[in-house]
XYZ file of C-alpha atoms in Angstrom:
392
model
C 111.464 92.791 97.578
C 108.558 90.307 97.493
C 104.835 90.914 97.836
C 104.816 90.102 101.548
C 107.810 92.394 102.194
C 106.058 95.260 100.425
C 103.014 94.778 102.658
C 105.152 94.568 105.773
C 106.879 97.901 105.185
C 103.619 99.757 105.824
C 101.967 97.459 108.349
C 100.394 99.507 111.185
C 102.444 102.605 110.230
C 99.342 104.753 109.669
C 96.190 105.022 111.738
C 92.632 106.297 111.552
C 92.518 109.003 114.222
C 89.045 110.416 113.614
C 85.643 109.496 112.162
C 82.869 111.826 111.019
C 79.354 111.360 109.623
C 76.599 113.577 108.350
C 72.981 112.644 108.811
C 71.813 109.783 106.592
C 68.745 110.992 104.725
C 66.727 110.799 101.521
C 67.076 114.520 100.839
C 70.031 116.348 102.339
C 69.016 119.703 100.886
C 72.685 120.634 100.397
C 75.449 120.015 97.868
C 77.898 117.149 98.041
C 80.600 119.753 98.751
C 78.726 120.784 101.868
C 78.218 117.159 102.886
C 81.927 116.422 102.420
C 83.071 119.431 104.447
C 80.606 118.691 107.258
C 81.794 115.078 107.560
C 85.449 116.135 107.437
C 84.923 118.771 110.118
C 83.240 116.179 112.317
C 86.117 113.734 111.779
C 88.724 116.365 112.607
C 86.853 117.341 115.769
C 86.647 113.670 116.706
C 90.429 113.415 116.384
C 91.069 116.658 118.239
C 92.523 118.304 115.133
C 91.565 121.313 113.014
C 91.513 122.260 109.366
C 94.951 123.783 109.811
C 96.356 120.291 110.372
C 95.185 118.932 107.005
C 97.756 118.609 104.226
C 96.227 115.798 102.169
C 92.833 114.881 100.703
C 91.544 111.613 99.196
C 88.129 110.488 98.008
C 86.342 108.181 95.568
C 83.373 109.092 93.401
C 81.620 108.362 90.120
C 81.119 111.884 88.865
C 78.584 112.527 91.612
C 80.585 114.457 94.199
C 82.832 117.430 94.843
C 86.293 117.810 93.338
C 88.847 117.085 96.102
C 90.857 120.181 95.150
C 87.738 122.256 95.744
C 87.169 120.493 99.072
C 90.744 121.309 100.071
C 90.259 124.963 99.170
C 86.978 125.098 101.053
C 88.746 123.688 104.092
C 91.381 126.399 103.736
C 94.309 124.041 103.129
C 97.136 126.350 102.026
C 99.935 123.822 101.507
C 98.302 120.795 99.919
C 100.883 118.027 99.781
C 98.776 115.077 98.675
C 95.659 114.626 96.518
C 94.012 111.387 95.449
C 90.794 111.423 93.405
C 89.725 107.832 92.702
C 87.097 107.169 90.070
C 84.805 104.361 91.065
C 81.972 103.207 93.240
C 81.947 100.563 95.938
C 84.701 98.540 94.321
C 87.062 101.472 94.891
C 86.115 102.404 98.454
C 89.348 101.095 100.006
C 91.607 102.826 97.452
C 91.587 106.354 98.959
C 92.219 104.944 102.432
C 95.126 102.902 101.087
C 96.498 105.981 99.307
C 96.251 108.065 102.470
C 98.009 105.410 104.539
C 100.790 105.122 101.968
C 101.256 108.900 101.822
C 101.494 109.141 105.607
C 103.835 106.154 105.898
C 106.116 107.614 103.218
C 106.186 111.056 104.834
C 104.456 112.661 101.871
C 101.714 114.042 104.118
C 101.058 114.272 107.847
C 97.239 114.414 107.997
C 95.045 113.166 105.161
C 91.264 113.377 105.216
C 89.441 110.591 103.353
C 85.771 110.859 102.482
C 82.841 109.771 100.362
C 79.968 112.213 99.836
C 76.913 111.646 97.666
C 73.318 112.656 97.230
C 72.445 109.123 96.222
C 68.714 109.559 96.637
C 67.891 113.206 95.897
C 70.625 113.599 93.270
C 71.864 111.242 90.569
C 70.714 107.743 91.484
C 73.019 104.840 90.691
C 72.307 103.388 87.210
C 69.177 105.486 86.930
C 67.950 107.300 83.862
C 70.244 110.255 84.566
C 73.390 108.167 84.940
C 75.877 107.534 82.164
C 75.889 103.898 80.995
C 78.818 104.642 78.668
C 81.047 104.618 81.744
C 81.012 100.816 81.493
C 82.480 99.114 78.437
C 79.988 96.300 78.947
C 77.037 98.667 78.565
C 76.990 97.984 74.828
C 75.935 94.416 75.617
C 73.345 95.379 78.222
C 71.513 98.279 76.606
C 69.746 96.368 73.787
C 68.019 94.305 76.483
C 67.401 97.253 78.848
C 69.575 95.389 81.316
C 71.306 98.363 82.902
C 70.327 98.846 86.550
C 72.378 97.377 89.379
C 69.487 95.233 90.705
C 69.046 93.682 87.247
C 72.727 92.857 87.012
C 73.036 91.436 90.501
C 69.845 89.441 90.040
C 71.693 87.453 87.373
C 74.518 86.795 89.813
C 72.037 85.865 92.560
C 70.469 83.234 90.300
C 73.861 81.663 89.560
C 74.937 81.672 93.198
C 71.657 80.218 94.438
C 71.677 77.522 91.753
C 75.298 76.524 92.396
C 74.939 76.094 96.154
C 71.226 75.483 96.683
C 70.789 78.804 98.487
C 67.142 79.601 99.242
C 65.191 82.823 99.515
C 65.071 82.286 103.277
C 68.874 82.084 103.375
C 69.090 85.551 101.860
C 66.287 86.764 104.103
C 68.344 85.884 107.168
C 71.019 88.333 105.994
C 68.530 91.198 105.797
C 66.879 90.280 109.104
C 70.173 90.060 111.027
C 71.429 93.367 109.693
C 68.170 95.116 110.491
C 68.474 93.803 114.056
C 71.915 95.420 114.233
C 70.576 98.662 112.751
C 67.912 98.786 115.446
C 70.802 99.430 117.873
C 72.347 102.142 115.682
C 70.981 105.681 116.140
C 72.379 106.726 112.727
C 70.620 103.998 110.756
C 67.950 105.003 108.266
C 65.954 101.794 108.820
C 65.646 100.641 112.437
C 62.307 98.822 112.529
C 62.965 95.065 113.007
C 61.781 92.793 110.187
C 60.609 89.179 110.128
C 60.914 86.471 107.509
C 57.307 87.165 106.519
C 58.245 90.828 106.006
C 61.167 89.797 103.840
C 59.252 87.279 101.735
C 56.375 89.710 101.388
C 58.522 92.580 100.098
C 57.983 93.347 96.425
C 60.166 92.107 93.620
C 62.793 94.497 92.295
C 64.479 92.099 89.855
C 63.685 88.461 90.564
C 65.113 86.786 92.634
C 65.980 90.055 94.436
C 63.262 91.566 96.593
C 63.114 95.074 98.009
C 64.703 93.907 101.265
C 67.586 92.323 99.350
C 68.651 95.750 98.086
C 70.713 98.500 99.680
C 69.246 101.855 100.563
C 69.654 105.021 98.531
C 71.135 107.686 100.788
C 72.231 111.298 100.911
C 75.215 111.360 103.257
C 78.943 111.713 103.749
C 81.485 109.845 105.858
C 85.039 110.992 106.542
C 88.158 109.571 108.172
C 91.321 111.276 109.411
C 94.519 109.363 108.641
C 97.825 110.203 110.286
C 100.853 108.293 111.550
C 100.291 105.700 114.246
C 102.845 107.492 116.441
C 101.052 110.828 116.147
C 97.630 109.246 116.617
C 98.644 107.994 120.060
C 98.840 111.594 121.242
C 95.393 112.538 119.920
C 91.914 112.330 121.396
C 90.795 108.812 120.461
C 92.157 105.284 120.664
C 94.115 104.854 117.424
C 93.056 102.197 114.934
C 95.981 101.177 112.767
C 95.751 100.272 109.091
C 97.366 96.853 109.240
C 97.015 95.844 105.592
C 95.167 96.599 102.389
C 94.923 94.582 99.187
C 93.341 94.912 95.754
C 92.200 92.466 93.116
C 90.271 92.069 89.907
C 86.713 91.009 89.255
C 84.211 89.547 86.821
C 81.912 91.209 84.339
C 79.578 88.678 82.806
C 79.478 90.216 79.350
C 83.224 90.426 78.843
C 84.508 87.686 81.170
C 82.224 84.893 80.019
C 84.975 82.316 80.631
C 85.092 83.013 84.373
C 82.869 81.896 87.237
C 81.247 84.941 88.878
C 80.588 82.900 92.008
C 84.371 82.902 92.549
C 84.945 86.668 92.839
C 88.178 88.588 92.766
C 87.979 88.803 96.554
C 88.580 85.048 96.843
C 91.771 85.326 94.816
C 92.926 88.454 96.638
C 92.212 87.371 100.237
C 95.403 85.300 100.757
C 97.505 88.351 99.823
C 95.576 90.497 102.280
C 96.096 88.064 105.139
C 99.771 87.618 104.259
C 100.341 91.381 104.282
C 98.626 91.616 107.682
C 100.380 88.586 109.160
C 96.919 87.368 110.194
C 94.274 84.880 109.104
C 90.473 84.542 109.142
C 90.505 83.192 112.702
C 92.069 86.457 113.908
C 89.183 88.625 112.667
C 86.753 89.677 115.412
C 84.162 91.325 113.158
C 83.608 91.898 109.458
C 81.986 94.814 107.686
C 81.187 93.236 104.317
C 80.078 95.256 101.313
C 76.372 94.515 100.984
C 74.809 96.318 98.051
C 72.663 93.168 97.801
C 72.161 90.307 100.252
C 73.944 87.587 98.206
C 77.216 89.483 98.512
C 77.369 88.716 102.243
C 77.494 84.896 102.025
C 79.706 85.186 98.940
C 82.296 87.128 100.955
C 82.105 84.898 104.011
C 83.319 82.181 101.659
C 85.759 84.361 99.712
C 87.570 85.574 102.837
C 87.910 82.081 104.278
C 85.418 82.211 107.133
C 83.780 79.056 105.785
C 84.043 76.718 102.815
C 82.361 77.583 99.485
C 78.663 76.815 99.725
C 78.652 76.776 103.539
C 77.912 80.448 104.267
C 74.136 79.999 104.319
C 74.529 77.453 107.133
C 76.921 79.763 108.981
C 74.362 82.587 108.829
C 71.471 80.302 109.826
C 73.449 79.184 112.881
C 73.663 82.809 114.062
C 77.413 83.186 113.624
C 77.086 86.578 111.900
C 74.796 88.159 114.481
C 75.970 90.194 117.452
C 77.065 87.625 120.002
C 78.010 85.173 117.265
C 81.457 83.958 116.268
C 81.853 86.629 113.553
C 79.460 89.581 113.802
C 78.867 91.007 110.316
C 77.741 94.525 109.431
C 77.228 95.556 113.002
C 75.823 98.956 111.978
C 73.164 97.462 109.697
C 75.252 97.777 106.571
C 74.099 99.251 103.297
C 70.851 97.340 103.667
C 69.754 99.203 106.804
C 72.180 101.904 107.974
C 72.687 103.683 104.665
C 74.629 103.518 101.435
C 77.827 105.538 101.484
C 79.629 103.296 99.039
C 81.618 101.263 101.537
C 83.248 104.016 103.568
C 80.555 103.779 106.246
C 81.691 100.173 106.709
C 85.257 101.309 107.411
C 83.946 103.952 109.821
C 81.930 101.327 111.717
C 84.959 99.060 111.946
C 86.975 101.912 113.447
C 84.274 102.727 116.001
C 83.990 99.045 116.950
C 87.737 98.821 117.503
C 87.586 101.976 119.626
C 84.875 100.224 121.684
C 82.433 103.103 121.183
C 79.388 101.346 119.721
C 77.206 101.040 122.789
C 74.540 98.340 122.540
C 75.933 96.965 119.289
C 79.532 96.774 120.523
C 81.411 93.539 119.851
C 83.036 92.829 123.242
C 86.799 93.080 123.239
C 87.079 93.674 119.487
C 90.719 94.010 118.427
C 90.845 93.228 114.677
C 88.324 94.017 111.934
C 87.938 93.383 108.221
C 86.185 95.890 105.958
C 85.640 95.132 102.288
C 84.843 96.740 98.983
C 82.424 95.275 96.458
C 83.881 91.780 95.966
C 84.345 91.996 92.202
C 80.919 90.975 90.898
C 80.043 93.101 87.847
C 83.196 95.063 88.531
C 86.784 94.872 87.405
C 88.072 95.729 90.874
C 87.826 94.790 94.530
C 89.697 95.624 97.725
C 89.744 95.203 101.481
C 91.424 96.500 104.631
C 92.332 94.898 107.942
C 92.290 97.306 110.899
C 93.632 96.782 114.400
C 93.060 98.463 117.757
C 96.360 99.980 118.827
C 97.919 98.445 121.905
């Protein structure tokens, strides 16, 4: 059985039947266990299901969240048939969804809840003083130079990308401005005040050439999804959104992969497999929720996933193609830059809501197919993505 056949066996067999969020805040005042359970309960209610229906759990985390077995016990799951606990941050955000879809398609479980919960602002902050740099093998090369925080690392990538393609500060500013405009239409978003180019250029340096408005938010929040079979989902409360295809790939780490070009991420190598598994191409995608820990990752992925040629994404963004009303609306909820940072799972949730046509003022008219991505493989050994489809 070839790669494409493997992808086809699971195409559209499982569906996201429910979506749940907690409040996005800077200080939740509760544990990540509480956040996880609240988001899961909201997702189950959205689907018209209860805790008694759950027989599988799946999450991703970096030592900053609740054990999925504990979450299952807290939910009162008595016959737990499936557990997936994925270590990893944004690069791994598609993995628990993929695992849930596979378990449902194989008959291993009937209803799997997928979540990400973190106190990313009031608790352990990513790559802060309280984090564990030993988790990365490359840390031995970074620490002597105090080059450990995510903004420092991605600033190096931003310099390479800008130099290679002549990308300007204003090009990156347009990413932040467009996503803030989308967030202004999103009641959940942490940052809803529109920004101008002057606001962007006037924001303080974090790690040159990255400014404050180039960087994602730090958030306390949880997001959850309910995954069940496509057949069962049709009998539930909401319009089903099927999981058409997922794919995974590798990535670059500058210290250890010095022979590779970080401006050609793992996502670019992986994307053809994703489209082949889905039986679709870039022209079939109605909207894209692209992992945006930092602004340069948005144009990088527009190129990697074939929406434009390498080096052309800045022009695509300047022409308005990625705004609501454009040819390919991107990060319609405001993304990590303006809605909140829930490590990629909030992007999947937004894609589902868009395909259910429930996004109000920010709705992409007639949306049928969406792409949601993980971190594209910059400073990470992994990447992933999912294509979702509104059920007929």
